[in-house]
PDB file of C-alpha atoms and ligand atoms in Angstrom:
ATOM      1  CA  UNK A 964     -68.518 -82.875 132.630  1.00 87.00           C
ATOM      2  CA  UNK A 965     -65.729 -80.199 132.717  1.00 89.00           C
ATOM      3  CA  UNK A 966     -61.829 -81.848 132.213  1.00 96.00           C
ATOM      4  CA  UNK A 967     -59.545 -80.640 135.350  1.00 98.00           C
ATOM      5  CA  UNK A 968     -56.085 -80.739 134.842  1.00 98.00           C
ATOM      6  CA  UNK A 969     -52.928 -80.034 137.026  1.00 98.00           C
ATOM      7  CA  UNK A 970     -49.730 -81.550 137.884  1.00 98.00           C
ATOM      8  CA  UNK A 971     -50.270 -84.296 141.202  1.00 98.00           C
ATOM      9  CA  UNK A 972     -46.823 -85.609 142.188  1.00 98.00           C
ATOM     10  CA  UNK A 973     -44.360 -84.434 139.500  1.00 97.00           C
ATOM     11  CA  UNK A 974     -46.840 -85.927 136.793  1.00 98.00           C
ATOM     12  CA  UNK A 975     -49.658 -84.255 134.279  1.00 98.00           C
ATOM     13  CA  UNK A 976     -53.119 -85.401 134.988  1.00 98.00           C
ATOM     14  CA  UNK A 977     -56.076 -84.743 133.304  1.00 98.00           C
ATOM     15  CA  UNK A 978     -59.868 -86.597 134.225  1.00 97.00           C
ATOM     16  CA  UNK A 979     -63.575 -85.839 133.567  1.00 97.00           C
ATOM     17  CA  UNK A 980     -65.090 -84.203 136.670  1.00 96.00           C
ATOM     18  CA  UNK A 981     -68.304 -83.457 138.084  1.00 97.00           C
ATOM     19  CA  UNK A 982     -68.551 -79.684 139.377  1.00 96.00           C
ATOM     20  CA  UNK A 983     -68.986 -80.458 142.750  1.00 97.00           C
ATOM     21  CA  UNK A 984     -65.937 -83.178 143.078  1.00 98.00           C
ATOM     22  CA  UNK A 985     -63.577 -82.070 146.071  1.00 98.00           C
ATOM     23  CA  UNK A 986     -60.272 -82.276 145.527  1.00 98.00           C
ATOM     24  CA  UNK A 987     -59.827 -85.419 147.816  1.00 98.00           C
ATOM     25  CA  UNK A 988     -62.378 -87.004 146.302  1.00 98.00           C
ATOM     26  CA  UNK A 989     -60.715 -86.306 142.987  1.00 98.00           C
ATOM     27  CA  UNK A 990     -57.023 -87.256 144.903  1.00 98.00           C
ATOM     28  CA  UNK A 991     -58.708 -90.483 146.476  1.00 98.00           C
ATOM     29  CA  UNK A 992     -61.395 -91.791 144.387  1.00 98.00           C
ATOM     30  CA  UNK A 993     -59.693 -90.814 140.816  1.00 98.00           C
ATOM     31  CA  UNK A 994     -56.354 -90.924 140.940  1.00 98.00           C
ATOM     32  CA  UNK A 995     -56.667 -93.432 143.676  1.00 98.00           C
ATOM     33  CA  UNK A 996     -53.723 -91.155 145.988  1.00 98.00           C
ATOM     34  CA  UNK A 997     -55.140 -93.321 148.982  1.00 98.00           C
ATOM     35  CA  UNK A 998     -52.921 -91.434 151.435  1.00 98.00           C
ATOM     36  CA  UNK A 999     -54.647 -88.475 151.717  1.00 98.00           C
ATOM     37  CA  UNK A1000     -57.227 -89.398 154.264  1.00 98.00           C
ATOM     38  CA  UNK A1001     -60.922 -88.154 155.079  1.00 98.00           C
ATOM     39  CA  UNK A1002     -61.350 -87.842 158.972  1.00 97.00           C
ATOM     40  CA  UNK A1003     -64.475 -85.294 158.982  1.00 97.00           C
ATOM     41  CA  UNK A1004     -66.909 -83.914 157.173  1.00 85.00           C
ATOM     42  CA  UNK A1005     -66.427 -80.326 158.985  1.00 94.00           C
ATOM     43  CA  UNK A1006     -62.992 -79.393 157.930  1.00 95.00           C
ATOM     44  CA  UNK A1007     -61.884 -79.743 161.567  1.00 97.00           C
ATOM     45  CA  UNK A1008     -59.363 -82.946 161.287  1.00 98.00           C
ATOM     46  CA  UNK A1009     -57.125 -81.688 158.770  1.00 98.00           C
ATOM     47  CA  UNK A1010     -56.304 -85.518 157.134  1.00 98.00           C
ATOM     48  CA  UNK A1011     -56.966 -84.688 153.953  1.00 98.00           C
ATOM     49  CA  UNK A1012     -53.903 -81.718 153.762  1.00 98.00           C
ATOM     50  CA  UNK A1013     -52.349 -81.670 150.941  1.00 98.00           C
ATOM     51  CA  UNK A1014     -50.078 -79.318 149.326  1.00 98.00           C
ATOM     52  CA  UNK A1015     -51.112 -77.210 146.001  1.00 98.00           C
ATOM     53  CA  UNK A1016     -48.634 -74.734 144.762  1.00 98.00           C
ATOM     54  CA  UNK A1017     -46.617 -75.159 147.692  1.00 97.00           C
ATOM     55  CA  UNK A1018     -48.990 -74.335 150.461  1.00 97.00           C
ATOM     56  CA  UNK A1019     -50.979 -76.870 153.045  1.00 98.00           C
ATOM     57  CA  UNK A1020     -54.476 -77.004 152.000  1.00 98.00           C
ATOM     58  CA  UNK A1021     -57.150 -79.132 153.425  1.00 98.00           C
ATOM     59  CA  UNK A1022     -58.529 -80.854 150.230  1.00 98.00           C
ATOM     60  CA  UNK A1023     -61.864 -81.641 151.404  1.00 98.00           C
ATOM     61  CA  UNK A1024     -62.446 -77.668 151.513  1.00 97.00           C
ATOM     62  CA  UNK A1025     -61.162 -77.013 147.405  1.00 98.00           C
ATOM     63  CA  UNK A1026     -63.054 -78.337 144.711  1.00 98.00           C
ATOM     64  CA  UNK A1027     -61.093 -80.230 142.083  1.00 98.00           C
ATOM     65  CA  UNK A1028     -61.939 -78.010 140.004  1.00 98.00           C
ATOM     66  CA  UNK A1029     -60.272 -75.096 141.317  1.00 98.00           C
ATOM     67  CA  UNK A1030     -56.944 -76.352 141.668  1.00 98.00           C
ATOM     68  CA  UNK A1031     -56.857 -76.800 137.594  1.00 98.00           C
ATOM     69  CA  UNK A1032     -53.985 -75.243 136.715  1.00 98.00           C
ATOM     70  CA  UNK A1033     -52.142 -76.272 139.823  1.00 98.00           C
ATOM     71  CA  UNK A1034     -49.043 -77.920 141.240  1.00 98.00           C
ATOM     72  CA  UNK A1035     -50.073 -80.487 144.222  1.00 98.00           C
ATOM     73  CA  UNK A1036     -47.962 -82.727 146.227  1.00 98.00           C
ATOM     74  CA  UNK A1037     -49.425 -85.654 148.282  1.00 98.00           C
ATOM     75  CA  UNK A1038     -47.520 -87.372 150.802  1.00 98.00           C
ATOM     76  CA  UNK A1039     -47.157 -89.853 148.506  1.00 98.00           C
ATOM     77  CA  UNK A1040     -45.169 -87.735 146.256  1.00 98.00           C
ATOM     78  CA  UNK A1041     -42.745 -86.808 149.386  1.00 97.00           C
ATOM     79  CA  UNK A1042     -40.155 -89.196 149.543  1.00 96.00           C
ATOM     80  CA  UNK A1043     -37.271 -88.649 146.962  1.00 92.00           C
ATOM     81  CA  UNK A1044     -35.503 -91.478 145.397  1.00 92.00           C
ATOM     82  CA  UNK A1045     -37.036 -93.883 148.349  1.00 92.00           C
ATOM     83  CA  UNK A1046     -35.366 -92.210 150.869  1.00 96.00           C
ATOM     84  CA  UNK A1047     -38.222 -90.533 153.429  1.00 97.00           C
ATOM     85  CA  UNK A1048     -38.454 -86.871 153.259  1.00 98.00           C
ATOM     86  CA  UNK A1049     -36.747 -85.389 156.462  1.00 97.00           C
ATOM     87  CA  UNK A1050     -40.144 -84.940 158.470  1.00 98.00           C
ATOM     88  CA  UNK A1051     -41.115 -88.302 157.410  1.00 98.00           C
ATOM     89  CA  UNK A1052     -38.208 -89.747 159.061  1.00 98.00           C
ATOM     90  CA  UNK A1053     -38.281 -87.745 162.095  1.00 98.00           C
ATOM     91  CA  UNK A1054     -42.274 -89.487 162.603  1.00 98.00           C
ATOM     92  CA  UNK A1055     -40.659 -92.372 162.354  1.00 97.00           C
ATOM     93  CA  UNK A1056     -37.480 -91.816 164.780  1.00 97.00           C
ATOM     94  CA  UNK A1057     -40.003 -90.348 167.488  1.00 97.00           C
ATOM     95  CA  UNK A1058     -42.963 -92.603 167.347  1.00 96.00           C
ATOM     96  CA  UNK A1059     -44.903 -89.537 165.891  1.00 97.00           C
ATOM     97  CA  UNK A1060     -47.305 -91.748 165.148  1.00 97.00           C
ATOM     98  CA  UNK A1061     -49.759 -94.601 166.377  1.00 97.00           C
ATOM     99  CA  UNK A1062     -52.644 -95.210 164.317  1.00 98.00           C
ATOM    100  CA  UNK A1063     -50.994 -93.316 161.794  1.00 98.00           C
ATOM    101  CA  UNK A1064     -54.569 -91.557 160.344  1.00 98.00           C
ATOM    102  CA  UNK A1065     -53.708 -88.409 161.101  1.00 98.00           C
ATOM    103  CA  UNK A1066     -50.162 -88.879 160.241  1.00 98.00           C
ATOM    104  CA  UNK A1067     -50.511 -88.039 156.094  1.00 98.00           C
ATOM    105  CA  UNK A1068     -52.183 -84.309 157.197  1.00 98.00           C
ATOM    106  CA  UNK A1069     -50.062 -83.598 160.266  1.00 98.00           C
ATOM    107  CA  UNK A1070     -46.556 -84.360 158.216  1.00 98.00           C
ATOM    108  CA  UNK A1071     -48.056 -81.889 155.225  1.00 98.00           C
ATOM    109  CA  UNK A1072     -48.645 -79.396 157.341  1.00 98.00           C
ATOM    110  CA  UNK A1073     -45.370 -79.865 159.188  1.00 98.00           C
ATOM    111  CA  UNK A1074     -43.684 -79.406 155.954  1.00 98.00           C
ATOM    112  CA  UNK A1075     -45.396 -76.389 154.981  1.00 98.00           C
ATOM    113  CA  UNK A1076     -44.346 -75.184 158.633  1.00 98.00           C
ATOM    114  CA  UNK A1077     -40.996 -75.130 157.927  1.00 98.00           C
ATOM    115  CA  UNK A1078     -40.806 -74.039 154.800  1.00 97.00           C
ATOM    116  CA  UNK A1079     -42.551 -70.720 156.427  1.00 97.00           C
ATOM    117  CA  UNK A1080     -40.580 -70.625 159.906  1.00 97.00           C
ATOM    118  CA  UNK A1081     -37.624 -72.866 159.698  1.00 96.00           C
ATOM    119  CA  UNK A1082     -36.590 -73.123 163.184  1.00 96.00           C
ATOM    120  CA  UNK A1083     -40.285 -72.831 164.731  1.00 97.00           C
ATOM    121  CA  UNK A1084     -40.530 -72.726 169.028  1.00 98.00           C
ATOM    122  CA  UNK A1085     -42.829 -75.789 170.702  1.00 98.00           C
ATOM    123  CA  UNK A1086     -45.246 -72.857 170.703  1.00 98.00           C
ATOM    124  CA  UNK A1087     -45.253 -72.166 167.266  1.00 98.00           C
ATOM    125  CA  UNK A1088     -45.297 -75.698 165.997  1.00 98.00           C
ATOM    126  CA  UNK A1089     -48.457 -76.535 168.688  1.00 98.00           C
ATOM    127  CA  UNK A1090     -49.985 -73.135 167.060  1.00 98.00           C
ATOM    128  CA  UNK A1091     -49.426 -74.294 163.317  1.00 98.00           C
ATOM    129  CA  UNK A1092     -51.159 -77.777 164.011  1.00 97.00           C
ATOM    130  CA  UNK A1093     -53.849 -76.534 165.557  1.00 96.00           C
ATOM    131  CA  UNK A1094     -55.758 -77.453 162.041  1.00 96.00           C
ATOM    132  CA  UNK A1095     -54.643 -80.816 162.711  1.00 98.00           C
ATOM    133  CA  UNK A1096     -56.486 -83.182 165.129  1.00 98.00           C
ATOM    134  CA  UNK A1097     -55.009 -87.239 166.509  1.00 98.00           C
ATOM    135  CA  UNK A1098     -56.697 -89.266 168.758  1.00 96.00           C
ATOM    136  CA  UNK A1099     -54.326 -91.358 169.642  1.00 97.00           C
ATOM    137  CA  UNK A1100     -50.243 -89.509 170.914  1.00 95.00           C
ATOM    138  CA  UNK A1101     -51.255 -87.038 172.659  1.00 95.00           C
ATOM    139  CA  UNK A1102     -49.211 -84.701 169.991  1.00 97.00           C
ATOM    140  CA  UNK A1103     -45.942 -85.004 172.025  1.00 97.00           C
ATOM    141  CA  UNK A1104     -43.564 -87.257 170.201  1.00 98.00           C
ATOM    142  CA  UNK A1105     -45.458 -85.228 166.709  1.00 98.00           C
ATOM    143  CA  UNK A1106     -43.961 -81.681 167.949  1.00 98.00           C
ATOM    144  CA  UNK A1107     -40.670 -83.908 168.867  1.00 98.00           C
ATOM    145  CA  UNK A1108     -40.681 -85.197 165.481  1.00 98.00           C
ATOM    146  CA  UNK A1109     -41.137 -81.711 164.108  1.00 98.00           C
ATOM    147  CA  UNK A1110     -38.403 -79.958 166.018  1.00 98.00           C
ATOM    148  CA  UNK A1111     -36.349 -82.728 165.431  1.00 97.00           C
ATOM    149  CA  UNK A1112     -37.031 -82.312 161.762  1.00 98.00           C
ATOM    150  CA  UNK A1113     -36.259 -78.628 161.698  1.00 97.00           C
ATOM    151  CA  UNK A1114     -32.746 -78.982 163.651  1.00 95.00           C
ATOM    152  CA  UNK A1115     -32.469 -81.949 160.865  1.00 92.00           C
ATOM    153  CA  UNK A1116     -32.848 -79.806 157.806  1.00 93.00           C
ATOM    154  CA  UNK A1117     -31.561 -76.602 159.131  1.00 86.00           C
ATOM    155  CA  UNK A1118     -27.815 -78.028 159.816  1.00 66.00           C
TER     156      UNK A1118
HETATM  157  S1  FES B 900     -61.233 -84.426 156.122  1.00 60.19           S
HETATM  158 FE1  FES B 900     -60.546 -82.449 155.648  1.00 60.19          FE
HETATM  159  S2  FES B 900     -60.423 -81.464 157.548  1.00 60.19           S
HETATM  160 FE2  FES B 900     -61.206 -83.449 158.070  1.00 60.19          FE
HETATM  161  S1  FES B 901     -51.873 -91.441 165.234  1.00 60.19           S
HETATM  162 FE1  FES B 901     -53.966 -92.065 165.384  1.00 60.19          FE
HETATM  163  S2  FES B 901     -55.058 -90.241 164.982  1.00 60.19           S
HETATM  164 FE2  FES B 901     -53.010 -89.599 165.106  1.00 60.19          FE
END
């Protein structure tokens, strides 16, 4: 089985890998990253995104094997020093969340967001998470939480 290596989190991994091993499944089931979620097997839901080499990614559409070489961050690796990373917090401070299953994808992709647009309209941030699907807010308090976020980090 080929070795795939890259940098998860700030730290070196390397593991034994099948071919056809997706990058969640190599996030999930070998590095056991549990935070990344699965919600589909259509690459609709957008839990599993992730970020590798800065960008949001769903990682049930990458293999493994593909991001060798590569830098990615889960939201596990988010928080600095224990303090929540601004769009963490701002989840938090506007009920963002319910279930929370979505929650991993949608704040990934909201980071990504505003590392591309940093002061993004309702519009754009309802456009960017398109990729991202919950079942359970109703996606108000998440584009709160994401403006809020922005004015956060912005001033
Ligand atoms: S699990 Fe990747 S998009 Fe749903
Ligand atoms: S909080 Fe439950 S799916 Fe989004």
């Amino acid at each position: 089985m080929p070795t795939v290596t890259m940098t998860v989190n700030g730290q070196q991994v390397s593991r034994e890998v099948e071919g056809r091993t997706l990058l969640v499944q190599f996030l999930r089931e070998h590095l056991n990253l549990t935070g990344t979620h699965v919600g589909c097997d259509t690459s609709q839901c957008g839990a599993c995104v992730v970020h590798v080499d800065g960008k949001s990614v769903k990682s049930c559409t990458m293999l493994a094997a593909s991001a060798n070489g590569a830098k990615v961050t889960t939201i596990e690796g988010l928080a600095r020093n224990g303090e929540l990373h601004p769009v963490q917090a701002a989840f938090k401070e506007h009920h963002g969340l319910q279930c929370g299953f979505c929650t991993p994808g949608m704040v990934m992709s909201a980071v990504d967001l505003l590392q591309k647009n940093k002061n993004p309209s309702e519009h754009e941030i309802r456009e960017w998470l398109e990729g991202n699907i919950c079942r359970c807010t109703g996606y108000h308090n998440i584009v709160k939480a994401i403006d809020h976020a922005a004015k956060q980090m912005g001033s």
